[in-house]
Amino acid sequence: MILKEFSDFLKQNEQKPSVTLLYAWLKIKIESPAKSNVDRILQKEIYIAKNRAGNFLFIGKSPSGRNLMESLYNFALSFEQQKMARWLHDKKANDFKNY
């Protein structure tokens, strides 16, 4: 359910890097009022911290929150690899001749 919602967000913003989108999505979900169970789970399991430089840090509040963060990060990486594989699949050998 969480991966489905995150996947939909990634598909809507495919032109941007997936890991960057993960942090943007988490920030939106954690800082806004909960509208769904996904929002409630993310708010309960993940803590967002901001340093003086304005950078955000996402921390799992419990072991399950840390597992959730790791799973979301790995999903974002696999989505990025899938985009690269699709791009590469559409290329022909001659496209790389000048490289």
Tab-separated table of C-alpha atoms in Angstrom:
chain	number	residue	atom	x	y	z
A	1	MET	CA	0.000	0.000	0.000
A	2	ILE	CA	2.864	2.395	0.809
A	3	LEU	CA	4.933	1.251	-2.165
A	4	LYS	CA	1.904	1.584	-4.450
A	5	GLU	CA	1.369	5.208	-3.438
A	6	PHE	CA	5.086	5.976	-3.723
A	7	SER	CA	5.209	4.237	-7.104
A	8	ASP	CA	2.343	6.391	-8.372
A	9	PHE	CA	4.215	9.493	-7.215
A	10	LEU	CA	7.362	8.333	-9.038
A	11	LYS	CA	5.434	7.685	-12.250
A	12	GLN	CA	3.963	11.194	-12.151
A	13	ASN	CA	7.453	12.725	-11.812
A	14	GLU	CA	9.577	10.347	-13.902
A	15	GLN	CA	11.889	13.078	-15.194
A	16	LYS	CA	13.451	13.681	-11.755
A	17	PRO	CA	15.820	11.343	-9.853
A	18	SER	CA	13.927	8.768	-7.801
A	19	VAL	CA	15.869	9.234	-4.563
A	20	THR	CA	15.244	12.989	-4.669
A	21	LEU	CA	11.566	12.264	-5.196
A	22	LEU	CA	11.561	9.897	-2.223
A	23	TYR	CA	12.658	12.656	0.126
A	24	ALA	CA	10.216	15.151	-1.397
A	25	TRP	CA	7.360	12.639	-1.083
A	26	LEU	CA	8.235	11.792	2.521
A	27	LYS	CA	8.472	15.466	3.438
A	28	ILE	CA	5.014	16.128	1.962
A	29	LYS	CA	3.487	13.088	3.668
A	30	ILE	CA	5.010	13.722	7.090
A	31	GLU	CA	4.442	17.473	7.273
A	32	SER	CA	0.837	17.548	6.035
A	33	PRO	CA	-2.179	16.321	8.033
A	34	ALA	CA	-2.832	12.591	7.617
A	35	LYS	CA	-5.478	11.838	4.993
A	36	SER	CA	-4.971	8.093	4.632
A	37	ASN	CA	-3.501	5.099	6.423
A	38	VAL	CA	-0.302	5.540	4.412
A	39	ASP	CA	0.108	9.046	5.817
A	40	ARG	CA	-0.568	7.816	9.347
A	41	ILE	CA	1.959	4.997	9.066
A	42	LEU	CA	4.662	7.273	7.655
A	43	GLN	CA	4.043	9.866	10.364
A	44	LYS	CA	4.167	7.224	13.078
A	45	GLU	CA	7.280	5.430	11.786
A	46	ILE	CA	9.497	8.198	10.362
A	47	TYR	CA	10.836	11.337	11.994
A	48	ILE	CA	11.960	14.345	9.958
A	49	ALA	CA	14.722	16.594	11.285
A	50	LYS	CA	16.123	19.810	9.838
A	51	ASN	CA	19.595	21.193	10.525
A	52	ARG	CA	20.754	24.813	10.512
A	53	ALA	CA	21.834	24.575	6.882
A	54	GLY	CA	18.262	23.702	5.887
A	55	ASN	CA	18.953	20.061	5.065
A	56	PHE	CA	16.425	17.409	6.049
A	57	LEU	CA	17.161	14.060	7.640
A	58	PHE	CA	14.661	11.224	7.785
A	59	ILE	CA	15.042	8.796	10.676
A	60	GLY	CA	13.091	5.646	11.477
A	61	LYS	CA	11.551	5.969	14.943
A	62	SER	CA	11.692	2.216	15.513
A	63	PRO	CA	13.226	-0.865	13.882
A	64	SER	CA	10.156	-1.161	11.635
A	65	GLY	CA	10.550	2.518	10.680
A	66	ARG	CA	14.187	1.930	9.762
A	67	ASN	CA	13.164	-1.094	7.673
A	68	LEU	CA	10.507	1.035	5.984
A	69	MET	CA	13.072	3.729	5.137
A	70	GLU	CA	15.475	1.131	3.765
A	71	SER	CA	12.739	-0.490	1.680
A	72	LEU	CA	11.607	2.844	0.244
A	73	TYR	CA	15.192	3.792	-0.576
A	74	ASN	CA	15.853	0.444	-2.278
A	75	PHE	CA	12.582	0.781	-4.210
A	76	ALA	CA	13.639	4.252	-5.412
A	77	LEU	CA	16.992	2.852	-6.563
A	78	SER	CA	15.339	-0.045	-8.399
A	79	PHE	CA	12.940	2.384	-10.094
A	80	GLU	CA	15.940	4.420	-11.287
A	81	GLN	CA	17.646	1.256	-12.576
A	82	GLN	CA	14.458	0.276	-14.396
A	83	LYS	CA	14.325	3.685	-16.104
A	84	MET	CA	17.938	3.244	-17.219
A	85	ALA	CA	17.264	-0.278	-18.495
A	86	ARG	CA	14.298	0.949	-20.539
A	87	TRP	CA	16.361	3.774	-21.980
A	88	LEU	CA	19.181	1.409	-22.848
A	89	HIS	CA	16.798	-1.141	-24.348
A	90	ASP	CA	15.515	1.474	-26.789
A	91	LYS	CA	19.030	2.217	-28.063
A	92	LYS	CA	20.816	0.495	-30.891
A	93	ALA	CA	24.528	-0.284	-31.159
A	94	ASN	CA	24.989	2.534	-33.692
A	95	ASP	CA	23.746	5.046	-31.123
A	96	PHE	CA	26.987	4.474	-29.182
A	97	LYS	CA	29.316	4.546	-32.179
A	98	ASN	CA	30.616	8.070	-31.483
A	99	TYR	CA	31.317	7.347	-27.820
